[in-house]
Amino acid sequence: MINLVQNEMTKLVGKRRFVVIAVIIVVLLSMFTYAQAKEAESIRERLGTVDWRTELQQQIVDMQNRLSSSGQWREQIQIQIKQSQYYLDNDVNPSEPGAPTFIRGFVQNSAELFLPLLVMIIAVDIVSSERSMGTIKLLLTRPVSRFKILLSKYIALILSVSVVIFLFGSLSYIVSAVMFGNQGWAAPVLTGFSSQGGELDISGVRLVSQWQYIIQQFGLAWFISVVVGTLSFMLSILMRSSAAGMGTMLACLISGAILSNMVSSWESAKYLFMVNLGLMDYVSGSAPPIEGMTLGFSLSVLAVWMLGSLLVSFTVFMRKDIY
Amino acid sequence: MHSKRVRFITVFALLTCLLWLFGLGWTLKDYMLGTPSSAPLSSAEEDQVDETGALKIVALGDSLTRGTGDIEGKGYVGYVSDRLKEAGKEISLINLGIKGLTAPLLAEQMKEKEIGRQLGQADIILMTIGGNDLFLGGQTLSDVSEASITSLEDAYLLQLQTILDGVRAVNTEATVYLLGLYNPFVEFENGELLSGVVRGWNFKASELLAKDAKTVYVPTYDLFQQNVNDFLFTDHFHPNEKGYALMAERVAALIAGAGEGGQR
């Protein structure tokens, strides 16, 4: 079994996908860090101070002004205002300058779309490419069960997802540390906000160190990526063409991003996997896309989808005629 | 076939996989089992903000302070700061204006800790408040009875006093500039009547401010008296960029004048 997994890993490394992914990450990172540095500069210029409290207070007032003219975003903004106010009242800087803060924001924003996209690059042709290239026959003529072959592919996929997340984390650390400096790992982060019915519940709020928060974020990001990876894995078995699999998965992810913004009245949409990818939002405390969704709920929905697609993958792969 | 490199990558991948699993597990423990693994909130240490030499302006109030109606979104506050910057002053500016704010709401806002801290640091406080208290979003236009105006006025003056007391409680030094009201409805049916009301309102507010030597009442009524539509935004209520520029000119001149007088 270990040999089979290593065999799969050799194929993945041989395809140089990790290099492609690393390059994509670095290019995006340099753009984002540059943009953020510019933004910080312009805020300093506008307010004429480096005091974060002044900056945060100004943000709160700006949000309060947006409240009157923003119909459907009202609740979100209200929660954001209350959260910022809580930071302010407790004297905690929500954006302590430094690499860790940048990483925190970057993971938060990438977990729903960018990281899954990177994972798709690996997952989407893991089986279908063997079929389009014909190598699957060689693989299946070996004296190993089909189950084991598919399992080794799946394990290799999970390992690769972990490596991708690691690449993502370490590269963003290197780039942002150069840009913003290394300080702020122990800076406090407020977490445990939950929002119910447009009200911010602060009963569970507590302080954690930023490094701890980041590890937890990466844990969630990893889970999201594994789920998306598993679904792409299934598509890669069901569909002969990698492009079709990629397109389908991409459509799902993007529709998820759009749906999350507009499904608040369509309640059964909460069982769709793509609406549940915003796991990070539960930890940071913004309002869920649909009333009543919680971290536990989303995790279970995702887990069910993952197990379902695994079941489909294995049954189809073991019964399918390969020609 | 299984080169060392691949073996290394596989082992490494396994380790990272375990690390992320650990992170996921930790999250589950913290957020779902309700056993947070950290100390409860302790107040963080107060790091002293180094006072720069900049002139600190805090702007409080309603949509006029926010700059509603100005294409550039600066409002008179932005133009005042621009003018002072042109004059070579270093400015630090925070605009706390909120659209639709009335005097009671402003008094409420001032109770916030951070607002108090900002006011405490201020050298200059700019304020517009009262427009929403008097005009009630245009409602007053249709009902200009003396009784209703008087009750609005009394309530407003009481709140204004509270606001000024609130400012002085945290900052005895800063100069407060309160911009008066103008009549946006001059050319309307009841405009004449309302003009009288606005003048009376402004007079009482300025009387109230006169009790404190460092509180300056800045009239705006005259600025909008003639050709009012040239200086108003399309909503016929808020000033446009020309109107704001006029207001800013006046305030900037007052601030610059006070500076030359040797106050700072």
Coordinates of C-alpha atoms in Angstrom, one line a residue:
Chain A
M1 CA 0.0 0.0 0.0
I2 CA 2.8 2.4 0.9
N3 CA 4.4 1.6 -2.3
L4 CA 1.3 2.4 -4.2
V5 CA 0.9 5.7 -2.5
Q6 CA 4.5 6.6 -3.2
N7 CA 3.9 5.6 -6.8
E8 CA 1.1 8.1 -7.0
M9 CA 3.1 10.8 -5.3
T10 CA 5.9 10.2 -7.9
K11 CA 3.4 10.9 -10.7
L12 CA 2.1 14.0 -9.0
V13 CA 5.6 15.4 -8.3
G14 CA 6.5 14.5 -11.9
K15 CA 3.7 16.6 -13.3
R16 CA 5.3 19.7 -11.7
R17 CA 1.9 20.8 -10.4
F18 CA 3.4 21.9 -7.1
V19 CA 5.7 24.3 -9.0
V20 CA 2.8 25.8 -10.9
I21 CA 0.9 26.2 -7.7
A22 CA 3.8 27.8 -5.9
V23 CA 4.3 30.3 -8.7
I24 CA 0.6 31.2 -8.7
I25 CA 0.7 31.8 -5.0
V26 CA 3.8 33.9 -5.1
V27 CA 2.5 36.1 -7.9
L28 CA -0.8 36.7 -6.1
L29 CA 0.9 37.3 -2.8
S30 CA 3.2 39.9 -4.1
M31 CA 0.2 41.8 -5.6
F32 CA -1.8 41.5 -2.4
T33 CA 1.0 42.6 0.0
Y34 CA 1.8 45.5 -2.3
A35 CA -1.8 46.6 -2.4
Q36 CA -2.1 46.3 1.4
A37 CA 1.0 48.3 2.0
K38 CA -0.4 51.0 -0.3
E39 CA -3.7 51.0 1.5
A40 CA -2.1 51.4 4.9
E41 CA -0.1 54.3 3.6
S42 CA -3.2 56.1 2.2
I43 CA -5.1 55.6 5.4
R44 CA -2.2 57.1 7.3
E45 CA -2.1 60.0 5.0
R46 CA -5.8 60.6 5.3
L47 CA -6.0 60.5 9.1
G48 CA -2.6 61.9 9.7
T49 CA -1.9 59.5 12.5
V50 CA -0.7 56.0 13.1
D51 CA -3.0 55.4 16.1
W52 CA -5.0 52.3 15.3
R53 CA -7.8 53.4 17.6
T54 CA -8.4 56.5 15.5
E55 CA -8.4 54.4 12.4
L56 CA -10.8 51.8 13.8
Q57 CA -13.1 54.5 15.1
Q58 CA -13.1 56.1 11.7
Q59 CA -14.0 52.8 10.1
I60 CA -16.9 52.3 12.6
V61 CA -18.3 55.7 11.8
D62 CA -17.9 55.0 8.1
M63 CA -19.8 51.8 8.5
Q64 CA -22.5 53.6 10.5
N65 CA -22.9 55.9 7.6
R66 CA -23.3 53.1 5.1
L67 CA -26.0 51.6 7.2
S68 CA -28.7 53.9 6.1
S69 CA -28.2 53.2 2.4
S70 CA -27.5 49.5 2.3
G71 CA -30.7 47.4 2.3
Q72 CA -29.6 43.8 2.4
W73 CA -26.2 44.3 3.9
R74 CA -27.6 46.0 6.9
E75 CA -27.3 43.1 9.3
Q76 CA -23.8 42.2 8.2
I77 CA -22.6 45.8 8.6
Q78 CA -24.4 46.1 12.0
I79 CA -22.6 43.0 13.2
Q80 CA -19.3 44.3 11.9
I81 CA -19.8 47.6 13.7
K82 CA -20.6 45.9 17.0
Q83 CA -17.5 43.6 16.6
S84 CA -15.2 46.5 15.8
Q85 CA -16.7 48.4 18.7
Y86 CA -16.0 45.5 21.0
Y87 CA -12.3 45.4 19.8
L88 CA -12.2 49.1 20.5
D89 CA -13.8 48.9 24.0
N90 CA -11.4 46.1 25.0
D91 CA -8.3 47.8 23.6
V92 CA -7.4 45.1 21.2
N93 CA -6.0 46.0 17.9
P94 CA -7.8 43.9 15.2
S95 CA -5.0 44.4 12.7
E96 CA -1.7 44.6 14.5
P97 CA 0.7 45.3 11.7
G98 CA 3.0 42.4 10.7
A99 CA 3.2 39.2 8.8
P100 CA 0.8 37.1 11.0
T101 CA -2.0 39.6 10.6
F102 CA -1.6 39.5 6.8
I103 CA -1.6 35.7 6.8
R104 CA -4.8 35.7 8.9
G105 CA -6.6 38.0 6.5
F106 CA -5.2 36.2 3.5
V107 CA -6.3 32.7 4.6
Q108 CA -9.7 34.1 5.6
N109 CA -10.2 35.4 2.1
S110 CA -8.7 32.6 0.1
A111 CA -10.3 29.6 1.9
E112 CA -13.5 29.8 0.0
L113 CA -12.3 30.1 -3.6
F114 CA -8.6 30.5 -4.1
L115 CA -7.4 27.5 -2.1
P116 CA -10.0 25.2 -3.5
L117 CA -9.0 26.3 -7.0
L118 CA -5.4 25.4 -6.3
V119 CA -6.5 22.0 -5.0
M120 CA -8.5 21.5 -8.1
I121 CA -5.4 21.8 -10.2
I122 CA -4.2 18.6 -8.6
A123 CA -7.4 16.7 -8.0
V124 CA -9.3 17.2 -11.1
D125 CA -7.3 14.9 -13.5
I126 CA -5.9 12.5 -11.0
V127 CA -8.0 9.6 -12.5
S128 CA -9.2 11.1 -15.8
S129 CA -5.7 11.8 -17.0
E130 CA -4.8 8.1 -16.6
R131 CA -7.8 7.3 -18.7
S132 CA -7.2 9.8 -21.4
M133 CA -3.6 8.8 -21.7
G134 CA -4.4 5.1 -21.5
T135 CA -2.1 4.4 -18.6
I136 CA -5.0 3.2 -16.5
K137 CA -4.9 -0.2 -18.2
L138 CA -1.3 -0.7 -17.1
L139 CA -2.3 0.2 -13.6
L140 CA -5.3 -2.2 -13.5
T141 CA -3.4 -5.1 -14.9
R142 CA -1.3 -5.2 -11.8
P143 CA -2.1 -7.8 -9.2
V144 CA -3.7 -5.3 -6.9
S145 CA -7.4 -4.7 -6.2
R146 CA -9.0 -1.7 -7.8
F147 CA -10.1 -0.6 -4.4
K148 CA -6.5 -0.3 -3.3
I149 CA -5.5 1.5 -6.4
L150 CA -8.1 4.1 -5.9
L151 CA -7.4 4.4 -2.2
S152 CA -3.8 5.0 -2.9
K153 CA -4.7 7.8 -5.3
Y154 CA -7.0 9.3 -2.7
I155 CA -4.4 9.2 0.0
A156 CA -1.9 10.8 -2.4
L157 CA -4.5 13.5 -3.0
I158 CA -5.0 14.2 0.7
L159 CA -1.2 14.4 1.1
S160 CA -0.9 16.8 -1.8
V161 CA -3.6 19.0 -0.4
S162 CA -1.7 19.2 2.9
V163 CA 1.4 20.2 0.9
V164 CA -0.5 22.8 -1.0
I165 CA -1.8 24.4 2.2
F166 CA 1.7 24.3 3.6
L167 CA 3.1 25.9 0.5
F168 CA 0.4 28.5 0.8
G169 CA 1.2 29.2 4.5
S170 CA 4.9 29.3 4.2
L171 CA 5.1 31.4 1.1
S172 CA 2.7 33.9 2.4
Y173 CA 4.8 34.1 5.6
I174 CA 8.0 34.6 3.7
V175 CA 6.6 37.3 1.4
S176 CA 4.6 39.2 4.0
A177 CA 7.5 39.0 6.5
V178 CA 9.7 40.8 4.0
M179 CA 7.0 43.4 3.4
F180 CA 5.6 44.0 6.9
G181 CA 8.0 42.4 9.4
N182 CA 7.8 39.4 11.6
Q183 CA 6.2 40.9 14.7
G184 CA 2.7 40.1 16.0
W185 CA 2.6 36.3 16.5
A186 CA 1.5 36.8 20.1
A187 CA -0.9 39.6 19.4
P188 CA -4.3 39.0 20.8
V189 CA -7.2 38.2 18.6
L190 CA -10.8 38.3 19.8
T191 CA -12.8 35.2 18.7
G192 CA -16.0 33.4 19.7
F193 CA -18.4 36.0 18.3
S194 CA -21.6 34.5 17.1
S195 CA -24.4 36.2 15.5
Q196 CA -28.1 35.3 15.8
G197 CA -30.9 37.1 14.2
G198 CA -28.7 40.1 13.2
E199 CA -27.5 40.5 16.8
L200 CA -23.9 39.9 17.8
D201 CA -23.6 37.5 20.7
I202 CA -20.5 38.4 22.7
S203 CA -21.1 35.9 25.6
G204 CA -18.5 33.5 24.2
V205 CA -15.9 36.0 23.2
R206 CA -12.3 35.3 24.4
L207 CA -8.8 36.3 23.6
V208 CA -6.5 34.0 21.8
S209 CA -3.0 34.5 20.5
Q210 CA -2.7 35.2 16.8
W211 CA -0.5 32.1 16.1
Q212 CA -3.1 29.9 17.7
Y213 CA -5.8 31.5 15.7
I214 CA -3.8 31.1 12.5
I215 CA -3.3 27.3 13.1
Q216 CA -7.0 26.9 13.7
Q217 CA -7.7 28.8 10.5
F218 CA -5.4 26.6 8.6
G219 CA -7.1 23.5 10.0
L220 CA -10.4 24.8 8.6
A221 CA -8.8 25.8 5.3
W222 CA -7.4 22.3 5.0
F223 CA -10.8 20.7 5.7
I224 CA -12.5 22.9 3.0
S225 CA -9.7 22.0 0.6
V226 CA -10.0 18.3 1.3
V227 CA -13.8 18.4 0.7
V228 CA -13.3 20.3 -2.6
G229 CA -10.5 17.9 -3.5
T230 CA -12.7 14.9 -2.8
L231 CA -15.5 16.2 -4.9
S232 CA -13.1 16.9 -7.8
F233 CA -11.8 13.4 -7.3
M234 CA -15.3 12.1 -7.9
L235 CA -15.7 14.2 -11.0
S236 CA -12.4 13.0 -12.2
I237 CA -13.7 9.4 -12.1
L238 CA -17.2 10.2 -13.5
M239 CA -16.0 12.4 -16.3
R240 CA -13.6 11.3 -19.0
S241 CA -12.3 14.8 -19.7
S242 CA -10.4 16.8 -17.1
A243 CA -11.6 20.0 -18.6
A244 CA -15.2 19.1 -18.1
G245 CA -14.5 18.1 -14.5
M246 CA -12.7 21.4 -13.9
G247 CA -15.5 23.4 -15.4
T248 CA -18.1 21.6 -13.3
M249 CA -16.2 22.2 -10.1
L250 CA -15.5 25.7 -11.0
A251 CA -19.1 26.4 -11.7
C252 CA -20.0 24.9 -8.3
L253 CA -17.5 27.0 -6.4
I254 CA -18.4 30.2 -8.1
S255 CA -22.1 29.6 -7.7
G256 CA -21.4 29.0 -4.0
A257 CA -19.7 32.4 -3.7
I258 CA -22.6 34.1 -5.4
L259 CA -25.3 32.1 -3.6
S260 CA -23.8 32.8 -0.2
N261 CA -24.6 36.5 -0.8
M262 CA -28.2 36.0 -1.8
V263 CA -29.8 32.8 -0.4
S264 CA -30.8 34.2 2.9
S265 CA -34.5 33.6 2.1
W266 CA -34.0 30.2 0.4
E267 CA -33.6 28.1 3.4
S268 CA -33.0 24.6 2.0
A269 CA -29.9 26.0 0.2
K270 CA -28.1 25.5 3.4
Y271 CA -27.7 21.8 2.5
L272 CA -25.7 22.6 -0.6
F273 CA -22.0 22.1 0.0
M274 CA -20.9 25.3 -1.8
V275 CA -22.9 27.5 0.6
N276 CA -21.1 25.9 3.5
L277 CA -17.6 26.6 2.5
G278 CA -17.4 29.8 4.5
L279 CA -16.2 28.0 7.7
M280 CA -13.9 30.8 8.5
D281 CA -16.8 33.2 8.9
Y282 CA -18.0 31.3 12.0
V283 CA -14.6 31.7 13.7
S284 CA -14.3 35.4 12.8
G285 CA -17.9 36.0 13.7
S286 CA -19.6 37.4 10.7
A287 CA -23.2 36.5 10.0
P288 CA -23.8 33.2 8.2
P289 CA -25.4 33.2 4.8
I290 CA -28.5 31.6 6.1
E291 CA -30.1 32.1 9.5
G292 CA -29.4 29.2 11.9
M293 CA -26.2 27.8 10.2
T294 CA -23.4 27.1 12.7
L295 CA -19.9 25.7 12.4
G296 CA -21.1 22.3 13.5
F297 CA -23.8 22.3 10.9
S298 CA -21.5 23.3 8.1
L299 CA -18.9 20.8 9.0
S300 CA -21.4 18.0 9.1
V301 CA -22.9 19.0 5.7
L302 CA -19.5 19.1 4.2
A303 CA -18.6 15.8 5.8
V304 CA -21.7 14.2 4.4
W305 CA -21.0 15.5 0.9
M306 CA -17.4 14.2 1.2
L307 CA -18.5 10.7 2.3
G308 CA -21.2 10.6 -0.3
S309 CA -18.8 11.5 -3.1
L310 CA -16.2 8.9 -1.8
L311 CA -18.9 6.3 -1.9
V312 CA -19.8 7.2 -5.4
S313 CA -16.2 7.3 -6.4
F314 CA -15.3 3.9 -5.2
T315 CA -18.5 2.1 -6.4
V316 CA -18.2 3.6 -9.8
F317 CA -14.5 3.0 -10.1
M318 CA -14.8 -0.6 -9.0
R319 CA -17.7 -1.5 -11.3
K320 CA -16.8 0.5 -14.3
D321 CA -15.7 -1.3 -17.5
I322 CA -12.3 0.1 -18.6
Y323 CA -11.6 -0.2 -22.2
Chain B
M1 CA 11.3 4.7 -9.3
H2 CA 10.7 5.7 -5.7
S3 CA 13.5 8.2 -5.5
K4 CA 14.6 9.7 -2.2
R5 CA 13.0 13.0 -3.2
V6 CA 9.6 11.5 -3.5
R7 CA 10.0 9.6 -0.3
F8 CA 11.0 12.8 1.5
I9 CA 8.0 14.7 0.0
T10 CA 5.6 11.9 1.0
V11 CA 6.9 11.9 4.6
F12 CA 6.8 15.7 4.7
A13 CA 3.3 15.7 3.3
L14 CA 2.2 13.3 6.0
L15 CA 3.6 15.6 8.7
T16 CA 1.8 18.7 7.3
C17 CA -1.3 16.6 7.1
L18 CA -1.1 15.8 10.8
L19 CA -0.4 19.5 11.6
W20 CA -3.6 20.6 9.8
L21 CA -5.6 17.8 11.4
F22 CA -4.3 19.1 14.7
G23 CA -5.5 22.6 13.8
L24 CA -8.9 21.3 12.8
G25 CA -9.2 19.3 16.0
W26 CA -8.2 22.3 18.0
T27 CA -10.8 24.4 16.3
L28 CA -13.5 21.8 16.9
K29 CA -12.5 21.6 20.6
D30 CA -12.6 25.4 21.0
Y31 CA -15.7 26.2 19.1
M32 CA -17.9 23.2 19.4
L33 CA -17.3 21.6 22.7
G34 CA -17.3 24.9 24.4
T35 CA -14.0 24.4 26.2
P36 CA -12.0 27.4 25.1
S37 CA -8.3 26.8 25.7
S38 CA -7.4 30.4 26.5
A39 CA -7.6 32.8 29.3
P40 CA -10.7 35.0 29.4
L41 CA -10.5 38.6 28.4
S42 CA -7.9 40.6 30.2
S43 CA -7.5 44.2 29.5
A44 CA -4.5 44.7 27.3
E45 CA -1.9 47.1 28.4
E46 CA -2.4 50.7 27.4
D47 CA 0.3 51.7 25.0
Q48 CA 0.7 55.4 25.1
V49 CA 0.2 57.0 21.7
D50 CA 3.0 59.3 21.0
E51 CA 1.7 62.8 20.5
T52 CA 2.8 64.2 17.3
G53 CA 3.0 67.9 16.6
A54 CA 0.0 67.7 14.3
L55 CA -3.1 69.8 14.9
K56 CA -5.7 67.3 15.9
I57 CA -9.2 67.9 14.5
V58 CA -12.2 65.9 15.6
A59 CA -15.4 66.5 13.6
L60 CA -18.7 65.5 15.2
G61 CA -22.2 65.7 14.0
D62 CA -24.7 64.9 11.2
S63 CA -24.6 64.5 7.4
L64 CA -23.1 68.0 6.9
T65 CA -20.0 66.9 8.9
R66 CA -20.0 63.6 6.9
G67 CA -20.1 65.6 3.6
T68 CA -23.4 64.3 2.1
G69 CA -24.0 66.1 -1.2
D70 CA -20.3 66.8 -1.9
I71 CA -19.2 65.1 -5.1
E72 CA -15.8 64.6 -3.6
G73 CA -17.3 63.3 -0.4
K74 CA -15.1 65.6 1.7
G75 CA -17.7 67.9 3.2
Y76 CA -16.7 71.1 4.9
V77 CA -14.5 69.1 7.2
G78 CA -12.4 67.9 4.4
Y79 CA -12.1 71.3 2.8
V80 CA -11.1 72.9 6.1
S81 CA -8.4 70.3 6.5
D82 CA -7.2 70.9 2.9
R83 CA -7.0 74.6 3.5
L84 CA -5.1 74.2 6.7
K85 CA -2.7 71.8 5.0
E86 CA -2.2 74.3 2.2
A87 CA -1.3 76.9 4.8
G88 CA 1.5 74.5 5.9
K89 CA -0.1 73.0 9.0
E90 CA 0.2 69.4 9.9
I91 CA -3.2 68.0 10.4
S92 CA -4.5 64.8 12.0
L93 CA -8.2 64.5 11.2
I94 CA -11.0 62.1 12.3
N95 CA -14.5 62.6 11.0
L96 CA -17.1 61.1 13.3
G97 CA -20.1 62.5 11.5
I98 CA -23.0 60.2 11.0
K99 CA -25.8 60.8 8.5
G100 CA -29.1 61.7 10.2
L101 CA -27.7 62.3 13.6
T102 CA -29.8 64.3 16.0
A103 CA -28.6 66.0 19.2
P104 CA -29.8 63.3 21.5
L105 CA -28.1 60.7 19.4
L106 CA -24.9 62.7 19.4
A107 CA -25.0 63.0 23.1
E108 CA -25.4 59.2 23.2
Q109 CA -22.4 58.7 20.8
M110 CA -20.2 60.9 23.0
K111 CA -20.6 58.5 25.9
E112 CA -18.5 55.9 24.0
K113 CA -15.1 55.5 25.5
E114 CA -13.1 55.8 22.3
I115 CA -15.0 58.9 21.2
G116 CA -14.2 60.5 24.6
R117 CA -10.6 59.6 24.1
Q118 CA -10.5 61.1 20.7
L119 CA -12.2 64.3 22.0
G120 CA -9.7 64.4 24.8
Q121 CA -6.8 64.5 22.4
A122 CA -8.4 67.1 20.1
D123 CA -7.1 70.6 19.6
I124 CA -10.1 71.6 17.5
I125 CA -13.6 70.2 17.5
L126 CA -15.9 70.9 14.6
M127 CA -19.6 70.3 14.9
T128 CA -22.8 70.5 13.0
I129 CA -25.8 69.4 14.8
G130 CA -29.4 70.5 14.9
G131 CA -30.5 70.3 11.2
N132 CA -32.2 67.0 11.8
D133 CA -33.7 68.2 15.1
L134 CA -35.3 71.2 13.4
F135 CA -36.3 70.0 9.9
L136 CA -37.2 66.5 10.8
G137 CA -36.3 65.5 7.3
G138 CA -38.5 68.1 5.7
Q139 CA -41.5 67.4 7.9
T140 CA -41.3 70.7 9.7
L141 CA -41.9 72.5 6.3
S142 CA -45.5 71.4 6.3
D143 CA -46.2 72.2 10.0
V144 CA -44.6 75.5 11.1
S145 CA -46.6 76.1 14.2
E146 CA -45.0 78.1 17.0
A147 CA -45.8 75.5 19.6
S148 CA -44.1 72.6 17.8
I149 CA -41.1 74.7 17.0
T150 CA -40.7 75.8 20.6
S151 CA -40.8 72.3 21.9
L152 CA -38.2 71.2 19.3
E153 CA -36.0 74.1 20.2
D154 CA -36.2 73.5 24.0
A155 CA -35.3 69.8 23.6
Y156 CA -32.5 70.7 21.3
L157 CA -30.9 73.3 23.5
L158 CA -31.0 71.0 26.4
Q159 CA -29.2 68.3 24.4
L160 CA -26.7 70.8 23.0
Q161 CA -25.8 71.9 26.6
T162 CA -25.3 68.2 27.5
I163 CA -23.0 67.7 24.4
L164 CA -20.9 70.8 25.3
D165 CA -20.6 69.7 28.9
G166 CA -19.6 66.3 27.6
V167 CA -16.8 67.8 25.5
R168 CA -15.6 70.0 28.4
A169 CA -15.6 67.0 30.7
V170 CA -12.8 65.4 28.7
N171 CA -11.2 68.4 27.1
T172 CA -11.1 71.9 28.6
E173 CA -8.6 73.3 26.1
A174 CA -9.9 72.6 22.6
T175 CA -11.8 75.2 20.7
V176 CA -15.2 74.0 19.7
Y177 CA -16.7 75.4 16.4
L178 CA -20.4 74.8 16.0
L179 CA -21.7 75.6 12.6
G180 CA -25.2 77.1 12.6
L181 CA -28.1 76.2 10.4
Y182 CA -29.1 77.6 7.1
N183 CA -32.6 77.5 5.6
P184 CA -32.5 75.1 2.6
F185 CA -36.2 75.8 2.0
V186 CA -36.0 79.5 1.3
E187 CA -37.7 79.2 -2.0
F188 CA -40.4 76.9 -0.9
E189 CA -43.9 77.9 0.1
N190 CA -43.4 78.3 3.8
G191 CA -39.8 79.4 3.2
E192 CA -40.1 82.9 4.6
L193 CA -41.7 81.6 7.8
L194 CA -39.1 79.0 8.2
S195 CA -36.3 81.5 7.7
G196 CA -37.5 83.3 10.8
V197 CA -37.6 80.0 12.7
V198 CA -34.0 79.2 11.6
R199 CA -32.8 82.7 12.7
G200 CA -34.4 82.3 16.1
W201 CA -33.0 78.8 16.5
N202 CA -29.5 80.0 15.5
F203 CA -29.7 83.0 17.9
K204 CA -30.6 80.8 20.9
A205 CA -27.8 78.3 20.0
S206 CA -25.3 81.1 19.8
E207 CA -26.5 82.5 23.1
L208 CA -25.9 79.2 24.7
L209 CA -22.4 78.9 23.2
A210 CA -21.5 82.4 24.3
K211 CA -21.2 81.1 27.9
D212 CA -17.9 79.4 27.1
A213 CA -15.1 81.5 25.8
K214 CA -13.6 78.7 23.7
T215 CA -16.7 77.8 22.0
V216 CA -17.3 79.6 18.7
Y217 CA -20.6 79.8 16.9
V218 CA -20.1 79.9 13.1
P219 CA -23.1 81.3 11.2
T220 CA -23.9 79.7 7.8
Y221 CA -27.3 81.2 7.4
D222 CA -26.1 84.2 5.3
L223 CA -24.0 81.9 3.0
F224 CA -27.2 80.2 1.7
Q225 CA -29.5 83.2 1.9
Q226 CA -29.2 84.2 -1.8
N227 CA -29.2 81.9 -4.8
V228 CA -29.6 79.0 -2.4
N229 CA -30.0 76.5 -5.3
D230 CA -26.5 77.2 -6.5
F231 CA -25.1 75.9 -3.3
L232 CA -27.4 73.0 -2.6
F233 CA -27.1 69.4 -3.7
T234 CA -29.9 68.0 -5.9
D235 CA -31.8 66.9 -2.7
H236 CA -32.4 70.6 -1.9
F237 CA -31.3 70.0 1.6
H238 CA -27.5 69.3 1.8
P239 CA -24.9 71.7 0.5
N240 CA -23.1 70.8 -2.7
E241 CA -19.3 71.2 -3.1
K242 CA -19.7 75.0 -3.6
G243 CA -21.7 75.3 -0.4
Y244 CA -19.3 73.2 1.6
A245 CA -16.4 75.3 0.2
L246 CA -18.0 78.4 1.5
M247 CA -18.5 76.9 5.0
A248 CA -15.0 75.6 5.0
E249 CA -13.6 79.0 4.0
R250 CA -15.2 80.6 7.1
V251 CA -14.1 77.9 9.5
A252 CA -10.6 77.7 8.2
A253 CA -10.2 81.5 8.5
L254 CA -11.3 81.3 12.1
I255 CA -8.9 78.5 12.9
A256 CA -6.0 80.1 11.2
G257 CA -6.8 83.4 12.9
A258 CA -6.9 81.7 16.3
G259 CA -3.5 80.1 15.6
E260 CA -1.9 83.5 14.8
G261 CA -3.3 84.9 17.9
G262 CA -0.8 82.8 19.8
Q263 CA -3.1 80.2 21.2
R264 CA -0.9 77.4 20.0

